[in-house]
Amino acid sequence: GLNDYLETKRLAFPRFYFLSNDELLNILSQTKNATAVQPHLSKCFDAVVALDFTETQVITAMCSGEGERVPFAEQVDPNLGSRRGNVEVWLKEVERVMRTSLEKEMRDALMSYNSTPREQWVLGPPGQVVLAASQAMWTAEVEQAMRKNGKKGLTDYVKKLNAQLQKLVELVRGDLSSLNRLTLGALTVVDVHARDVVMKLCEQGVGDANQFEWLSQMRYYWETETGANAAPGAGRMKVRMVNTSMDYGYEYLGNTTRLVITPLTDRAYATLMGAVHLHLGGAPEGPAGTGKTETVKDLSKAIAIQCVVFNCSDGLDYLAMAKFFKGLASSGAWSCFDEFNRCLLYTSDAADE
């Protein structure tokens, strides 16, 4: 009976599938007071460790572990109608507003990019938005440079990228808040890779946006919506690599660091994105400590999709796997099954033993 009850809660809010029964019961035992659920938020969301409640218990913003605060595009009242006492109902609403709020931040950041000096612009939006928006602008500027002047356009653009990096270095040397310093650290990693990519394209003599050397890079596009009902600046973010195109997920991932992007990282990204495009999974293989799990997690950060890391043990059975897959299928999250080869295969021989 208890399992059936917990299943109804998990069906209403699929992220509960990633929690153990004990953790879920802990959350459900305190539903009368919405603020009592706060300590358990990080089990459902990657980066949300707290929500901002008003005196009347209305949620107005989300906060990450690093102390970054992102205001909600619309307020969420956990005590309104059917939400009262049903934590799974109002958490579903928090998840929806998390995405719409990040989308609004992204739209605002892209609209203000050309009207604000870049060294000021990078200090405004949430760190995650700064990274994605600057990569979208980089993609647009590279393709514009190739359209206008071909190979020479790219050579000129490298000078601009070097100047941008120099300004970032000057910013980092100055007086910054710890949050801005985190953002700039991740942005520098991405910007250095972007500069290196353009330099490599120059060396290979690429001058056309349809050449494979350019198509094989991870590219961000803001596709504006057209039509009478479209809001100003409305659109959606797409992430493309080779023949794969994915929607940006708008999962809030806080203001975190990013891995240095090596040629091997690029190959892993292309392989994994190609696998997802074909509705398959990827299985990175290699010695311990070489960054297999971290690369998968970093790719999920790049596309803003929730990635649940699960350490497999020989005690993992088909019922636990079924619960996990239910959660993945219904929430749209990715999962990284660490040490997957530890799982014991159930065969007729094993049954006899």
Short mmCIF file of C-alpha atoms in Angstrom, two decimals:
data_model
loop_
_atom_site.label_atom_id
_atom_site.label_comp_id
_atom_site.label_asym_id
_atom_site.label_seq_id
_atom_site.Cartn_x
_atom_site.Cartn_y
_atom_site.Cartn_z
CA GLY A 1 0.00 0.00 0.00
CA LEU A 2 2.81 2.42 0.87
CA ASN A 3 4.58 1.66 -2.40
CA ASP A 4 1.36 2.39 -4.34
CA TYR A 5 0.95 5.70 -2.48
CA LEU A 6 4.56 6.75 -3.21
CA GLU A 7 4.07 5.74 -6.87
CA THR A 8 1.16 8.22 -7.23
CA LYS A 9 3.42 11.00 -5.88
CA ARG A 10 6.24 9.98 -8.24
CA LEU A 11 3.91 9.96 -11.24
CA ALA A 12 2.84 13.52 -10.40
CA PHE A 13 6.45 14.76 -10.04
CA PRO A 14 8.84 12.39 -11.90
CA ARG A 15 12.01 13.69 -10.15
CA PHE A 16 10.83 11.80 -7.06
CA TYR A 17 11.82 8.59 -8.90
CA PHE A 18 15.47 9.51 -8.23
CA LEU A 19 14.92 9.54 -4.45
CA SER A 20 14.83 6.57 -2.11
CA ASN A 21 11.57 5.75 -0.31
CA ASP A 22 13.04 7.11 2.95
CA GLU A 23 13.97 10.44 1.36
CA LEU A 24 10.56 10.78 -0.29
CA LEU A 25 8.73 9.97 2.96
CA ASN A 26 10.86 12.61 4.69
CA ILE A 27 9.63 15.22 2.18
CA LEU A 28 5.99 14.06 2.27
CA SER A 29 5.86 14.10 6.06
CA GLN A 30 6.27 17.91 6.14
CA THR A 31 3.94 19.03 3.38
CA LYS A 32 1.66 21.20 5.53
CA ASN A 33 4.43 23.79 5.80
CA ALA A 34 5.92 24.57 2.38
CA THR A 35 9.11 26.08 3.83
CA ALA A 36 9.88 22.79 5.67
CA VAL A 37 10.57 21.16 2.27
CA GLN A 38 13.52 23.53 1.67
CA PRO A 39 16.31 21.23 3.01
CA HIS A 40 15.27 18.49 0.56
CA LEU A 41 15.18 20.65 -2.60
CA SER A 42 18.73 19.75 -3.64
CA LYS A 43 17.63 16.10 -3.97
CA CYS A 44 15.14 17.07 -6.69
CA PHE A 45 17.02 19.90 -8.41
CA ASP A 46 20.72 19.97 -9.30
CA ALA A 47 21.47 23.50 -8.18
CA VAL A 48 18.43 24.85 -6.29
CA VAL A 49 19.29 24.66 -2.59
CA ALA A 50 16.72 27.20 -1.40
CA LEU A 51 13.68 29.14 -2.55
CA ASP A 52 12.85 32.70 -1.51
CA PHE A 53 9.54 32.79 0.36
CA THR A 54 7.62 35.98 1.21
CA GLU A 55 5.84 36.36 4.56
CA THR A 56 2.70 34.88 2.96
CA GLN A 57 4.72 31.83 1.78
CA VAL A 58 4.77 32.86 -1.91
CA ILE A 59 7.92 31.79 -3.81
CA THR A 60 9.66 34.64 -5.65
CA ALA A 61 13.17 33.35 -6.51
CA MET A 62 15.56 30.40 -6.43
CA CYS A 63 19.04 30.33 -4.89
CA SER A 64 22.02 28.10 -5.72
CA GLY A 65 24.66 26.66 -3.42
CA GLU A 66 27.13 29.35 -4.55
CA GLY A 67 24.71 32.07 -3.38
CA GLU A 68 23.42 33.08 -6.81
CA ARG A 69 19.81 34.29 -6.76
CA VAL A 70 17.57 34.14 -9.84
CA PRO A 71 14.19 35.95 -9.56
CA PHE A 72 11.18 34.04 -10.85
CA ALA A 73 9.36 35.34 -13.92
CA GLU A 74 6.09 34.66 -12.09
CA GLN A 75 5.34 33.96 -8.45
CA VAL A 76 4.42 30.48 -7.20
CA ASP A 77 1.96 30.13 -4.31
CA PRO A 78 2.24 26.64 -2.73
CA ASN A 79 -1.02 27.18 -0.80
CA LEU A 80 -3.19 27.94 -3.82
CA GLY A 81 -6.04 25.51 -4.55
CA SER A 82 -4.90 21.94 -5.23
CA ARG A 83 -1.28 22.80 -4.40
CA ARG A 84 -2.02 23.15 -0.67
CA GLY A 85 -0.51 20.18 1.15
CA ASN A 86 0.51 18.51 -2.15
CA VAL A 87 4.23 19.10 -2.44
CA GLU A 88 4.46 17.22 -5.76
CA VAL A 89 1.96 19.66 -7.37
CA TRP A 90 3.69 22.89 -6.41
CA LEU A 91 7.19 21.48 -7.06
CA LYS A 92 6.03 20.73 -10.61
CA GLU A 93 5.05 24.40 -10.87
CA VAL A 94 8.46 25.47 -9.47
CA GLU A 95 10.12 23.34 -12.17
CA ARG A 96 8.07 25.04 -14.92
CA VAL A 97 8.75 28.57 -13.61
CA MET A 98 12.49 27.74 -13.23
CA ARG A 99 12.62 27.13 -16.98
CA THR A 100 10.53 30.16 -18.01
CA SER A 101 12.62 32.41 -15.71
CA LEU A 102 15.90 31.24 -17.26
CA GLU A 103 14.43 31.66 -20.74
CA LYS A 104 13.46 35.25 -19.88
CA GLU A 105 16.98 35.92 -18.52
CA MET A 106 18.45 34.47 -21.74
CA ARG A 107 16.22 36.65 -23.93
CA ASP A 108 17.10 39.80 -21.94
CA ALA A 109 20.83 38.97 -22.03
CA LEU A 110 20.84 38.50 -25.81
CA MET A 111 18.88 41.72 -26.38
CA SER A 112 21.30 43.75 -24.22
CA TYR A 113 24.52 42.16 -25.60
CA ASN A 114 25.13 44.64 -28.43
CA SER A 115 24.09 47.73 -26.45
CA THR A 116 26.41 47.11 -23.45
CA PRO A 117 30.22 46.80 -23.38
CA ARG A 118 30.96 43.06 -23.01
CA GLU A 119 33.07 43.48 -19.87
CA GLN A 120 30.03 45.08 -18.16
CA TRP A 121 27.52 42.67 -19.72
CA VAL A 122 29.21 39.54 -18.30
CA LEU A 123 28.64 40.76 -14.73
CA GLY A 124 24.85 41.09 -15.06
CA PRO A 125 22.92 37.88 -15.89
CA PRO A 126 23.21 34.53 -14.02
CA GLY A 127 26.45 32.67 -14.81
CA GLN A 128 24.73 29.92 -16.80
CA VAL A 129 22.98 32.50 -19.01
CA VAL A 130 26.23 34.43 -19.60
CA LEU A 131 27.94 31.26 -20.92
CA ALA A 132 25.11 30.18 -23.26
CA ALA A 133 24.33 33.69 -24.55
CA SER A 134 28.01 34.50 -25.24
CA GLN A 135 28.37 31.20 -27.15
CA ALA A 136 25.26 32.04 -29.19
CA MET A 137 26.75 35.45 -30.05
CA TRP A 138 30.12 33.83 -30.89
CA THR A 139 28.40 31.40 -33.29
CA ALA A 140 26.51 34.26 -34.97
CA GLU A 141 29.66 36.42 -35.26
CA VAL A 142 31.79 33.57 -36.71
CA GLU A 143 29.19 32.81 -39.38
CA GLN A 144 28.76 36.52 -40.14
CA ALA A 145 32.54 36.92 -40.53
CA MET A 146 32.64 33.97 -42.96
CA ARG A 147 29.70 35.28 -44.98
CA LYS A 148 31.20 38.73 -45.34
CA ASN A 149 34.90 38.04 -45.99
CA GLY A 150 35.42 34.26 -45.94
CA LYS A 151 38.89 33.27 -44.69
CA LYS A 152 40.00 36.89 -44.16
CA GLY A 153 36.90 37.57 -42.07
CA LEU A 154 37.93 34.81 -39.66
CA THR A 155 41.50 36.10 -39.42
CA ASP A 156 40.16 39.54 -38.44
CA TYR A 157 37.73 37.97 -35.96
CA VAL A 158 40.61 36.24 -34.08
CA LYS A 159 41.94 39.73 -33.23
CA LYS A 160 38.55 40.66 -31.74
CA LEU A 161 38.45 37.42 -29.69
CA ASN A 162 41.97 38.08 -28.34
CA ALA A 163 40.92 41.60 -27.34
CA GLN A 164 37.86 40.20 -25.53
CA LEU A 165 40.05 37.72 -23.65
CA GLN A 166 42.44 40.50 -22.67
CA LYS A 167 39.53 42.50 -21.20
CA LEU A 168 38.40 39.42 -19.24
CA VAL A 169 41.92 39.08 -17.82
CA GLU A 170 41.83 42.74 -16.72
CA LEU A 171 38.42 42.15 -15.10
CA VAL A 172 39.66 39.08 -13.19
CA ARG A 173 42.62 41.07 -11.85
CA GLY A 174 40.23 43.70 -10.50
CA ASP A 175 37.90 43.73 -7.51
CA LEU A 176 35.08 41.22 -8.08
CA SER A 177 32.48 39.43 -6.01
CA SER A 178 33.02 35.68 -5.56
CA LEU A 179 29.99 34.99 -7.82
CA ASN A 180 31.32 37.13 -10.66
CA ARG A 181 34.72 35.51 -10.26
CA LEU A 182 33.12 32.07 -10.69
CA THR A 183 31.26 33.24 -13.82
CA LEU A 184 34.42 34.71 -15.34
CA GLY A 185 36.39 31.53 -14.59
CA ALA A 186 33.94 29.41 -16.57
CA LEU A 187 33.61 32.07 -19.29
CA THR A 188 37.40 32.23 -19.74
CA VAL A 189 37.53 28.44 -20.30
CA VAL A 190 34.77 28.68 -22.94
CA ASP A 191 36.23 31.82 -24.55
CA VAL A 192 39.73 30.32 -24.85
CA HIS A 193 38.25 27.28 -26.59
CA ALA A 194 36.19 29.55 -28.89
CA ARG A 195 39.34 31.50 -29.82
CA ASP A 196 41.30 28.27 -30.44
CA VAL A 197 38.51 26.93 -32.68
CA VAL A 198 38.57 30.05 -34.87
CA MET A 199 42.39 29.93 -35.08
CA LYS A 200 42.21 26.27 -36.12
CA LEU A 201 39.61 27.14 -38.79
CA CYS A 202 41.97 29.83 -40.11
CA GLU A 203 44.85 27.32 -40.31
CA GLN A 204 42.66 24.84 -42.19
CA GLY A 205 41.57 27.53 -44.62
CA VAL A 206 37.87 27.30 -43.78
CA GLY A 207 35.82 30.17 -45.21
CA ASP A 208 32.32 28.73 -45.49
CA ALA A 209 29.80 28.01 -42.71
CA ASN A 210 28.80 24.74 -44.40
CA GLN A 211 32.24 23.12 -44.16
CA PHE A 212 32.56 20.12 -41.85
CA GLU A 213 35.34 21.70 -39.75
CA TRP A 214 32.83 24.33 -38.61
CA LEU A 215 29.76 22.06 -38.46
CA SER A 216 31.61 19.66 -36.14
CA GLN A 217 31.87 22.37 -33.44
CA MET A 218 29.26 22.86 -30.74
CA ARG A 219 27.20 25.82 -31.92
CA TYR A 220 24.41 27.75 -30.19
CA TYR A 221 21.62 29.42 -32.19
CA TRP A 222 18.85 31.70 -30.97
CA GLU A 223 15.94 31.08 -33.34
CA THR A 224 13.55 34.02 -33.12
CA GLU A 225 9.84 33.37 -33.30
CA THR A 226 7.90 35.12 -36.03
CA GLY A 227 4.19 35.72 -36.31
CA ALA A 228 1.54 38.11 -35.04
CA ASN A 229 1.44 36.60 -31.52
CA ALA A 230 5.22 36.40 -30.96
CA ALA A 231 6.53 38.56 -28.09
CA PRO A 232 9.45 40.98 -28.76
CA GLY A 233 12.73 39.01 -28.80
CA ALA A 234 10.90 35.70 -28.27
CA GLY A 235 12.65 32.62 -29.55
CA ARG A 236 14.31 29.39 -28.51
CA MET A 237 17.89 28.32 -28.03
CA LYS A 238 19.18 25.41 -30.12
CA VAL A 239 22.48 23.57 -29.63
CA ARG A 240 23.91 21.98 -32.78
CA MET A 241 26.86 19.72 -33.51
CA VAL A 242 27.41 17.89 -36.83
CA ASN A 243 23.90 16.69 -37.81
CA THR A 244 22.48 16.83 -34.26
CA SER A 245 20.16 19.61 -33.12
CA MET A 246 18.89 19.78 -29.52
CA ASP A 247 16.74 22.24 -27.61
CA TYR A 248 18.52 24.04 -24.76
CA GLY A 249 16.95 22.53 -21.61
CA TYR A 250 16.86 25.57 -19.26
CA GLU A 251 17.59 23.39 -16.23
CA TYR A 252 19.05 25.71 -13.57
CA LEU A 253 22.60 24.50 -12.89
CA GLY A 254 23.89 27.33 -10.70
CA ASN A 255 27.14 29.20 -11.19
CA THR A 256 29.56 26.31 -11.56
CA THR A 257 33.00 25.76 -13.06
CA ARG A 258 33.48 24.14 -16.46
CA LEU A 259 36.05 21.60 -17.62
CA VAL A 260 38.82 22.66 -20.00
CA ILE A 261 37.74 21.55 -23.49
CA THR A 262 40.32 19.31 -25.18
CA PRO A 263 40.14 17.65 -28.64
CA LEU A 264 39.10 14.44 -26.85
CA THR A 265 36.26 16.33 -25.12
CA ASP A 266 35.05 17.52 -28.54
CA ARG A 267 35.08 13.95 -29.86
CA ALA A 268 33.20 12.69 -26.80
CA TYR A 269 30.60 15.48 -27.20
CA ALA A 270 30.10 14.73 -30.90
CA THR A 271 29.74 10.99 -30.20
CA LEU A 272 27.32 11.44 -27.28
CA MET A 273 25.18 14.04 -29.05
CA GLY A 274 25.06 11.82 -32.15
CA ALA A 275 23.95 8.93 -29.93
CA VAL A 276 21.14 10.98 -28.35
CA HIS A 277 20.06 12.11 -31.82
CA LEU A 278 19.66 8.42 -32.76
CA HIS A 279 17.83 7.67 -29.46
CA LEU A 280 20.80 5.66 -28.20
CA GLY A 281 23.07 5.88 -25.17
CA GLY A 282 26.81 6.42 -24.94
CA ALA A 283 29.31 4.26 -23.07
CA PRO A 284 32.61 6.11 -22.45
CA GLU A 285 35.32 3.63 -21.53
CA GLY A 286 38.79 4.14 -20.11
CA PRO A 287 41.01 4.04 -17.01
CA ALA A 288 39.73 5.33 -13.68
CA GLY A 289 40.00 9.06 -13.05
CA THR A 290 40.27 10.14 -16.69
CA GLY A 291 37.08 12.24 -16.62
CA LYS A 292 34.45 10.02 -18.25
CA THR A 293 31.68 10.93 -15.80
CA GLU A 294 32.75 14.58 -15.60
CA THR A 295 32.65 14.88 -19.41
CA VAL A 296 29.08 13.55 -19.51
CA LYS A 297 28.12 15.95 -16.70
CA ASP A 298 29.81 18.85 -18.51
CA LEU A 299 27.90 18.08 -21.71
CA SER A 300 24.65 18.12 -19.72
CA LYS A 301 25.70 21.55 -18.35
CA ALA A 302 26.35 22.79 -21.90
CA ILE A 303 22.82 21.79 -22.96
CA ALA A 304 21.22 22.61 -19.56
CA ILE A 305 19.69 19.19 -18.98
CA GLN A 306 19.44 17.52 -15.57
CA CYS A 307 22.02 14.73 -15.27
CA VAL A 308 21.64 12.22 -12.45
CA VAL A 309 24.84 10.35 -11.58
CA PHE A 310 24.16 6.89 -10.16
CA ASN A 311 26.85 4.61 -8.78
CA CYS A 312 25.97 1.04 -9.69
CA SER A 313 26.73 -1.74 -7.24
CA ASP A 314 26.25 -5.49 -7.40
CA GLY A 315 23.12 -5.01 -5.28
CA LEU A 316 21.31 -3.21 -8.12
CA ASP A 317 18.31 -5.25 -9.26
CA TYR A 318 15.87 -4.97 -12.13
CA LEU A 319 13.19 -3.33 -9.92
CA ALA A 320 15.53 -0.46 -8.94
CA MET A 321 16.55 -0.05 -12.60
CA ALA A 322 12.89 0.01 -13.64
CA LYS A 323 12.16 2.79 -11.13
CA PHE A 324 15.14 4.76 -12.40
CA PHE A 325 14.18 4.39 -16.06
CA LYS A 326 10.61 5.46 -15.28
CA GLY A 327 12.00 8.67 -13.82
CA LEU A 328 14.33 9.29 -16.76
CA ALA A 329 11.61 8.68 -19.35
CA SER A 330 9.03 10.89 -17.63
CA SER A 331 11.30 13.77 -16.54
CA GLY A 332 13.46 13.97 -19.67
CA ALA A 333 16.67 13.87 -17.60
CA TRP A 334 19.95 12.19 -18.49
CA SER A 335 21.62 9.64 -16.29
CA CYS A 336 25.20 8.54 -15.93
CA PHE A 337 25.47 4.97 -14.62
CA ASP A 338 28.91 4.86 -13.06
CA GLU A 339 30.72 1.50 -12.82
CA PHE A 340 27.98 -0.09 -14.95
CA ASN A 341 30.12 -3.19 -15.50
CA ARG A 342 29.76 -4.02 -11.79
CA CYS A 343 26.11 -5.00 -12.36
CA LEU A 344 25.64 -8.75 -12.29
CA LEU A 345 23.87 -10.16 -15.33
CA TYR A 346 20.94 -12.38 -14.40
CA THR A 347 21.14 -15.54 -16.53
CA SER A 348 19.66 -19.02 -16.27
CA ASP A 349 23.10 -20.27 -15.08
CA ALA A 350 23.06 -17.73 -12.25
CA ALA A 351 19.55 -18.86 -11.34
CA ASP A 352 20.71 -22.48 -11.09
CA GLU A 353 23.57 -21.50 -8.82
#
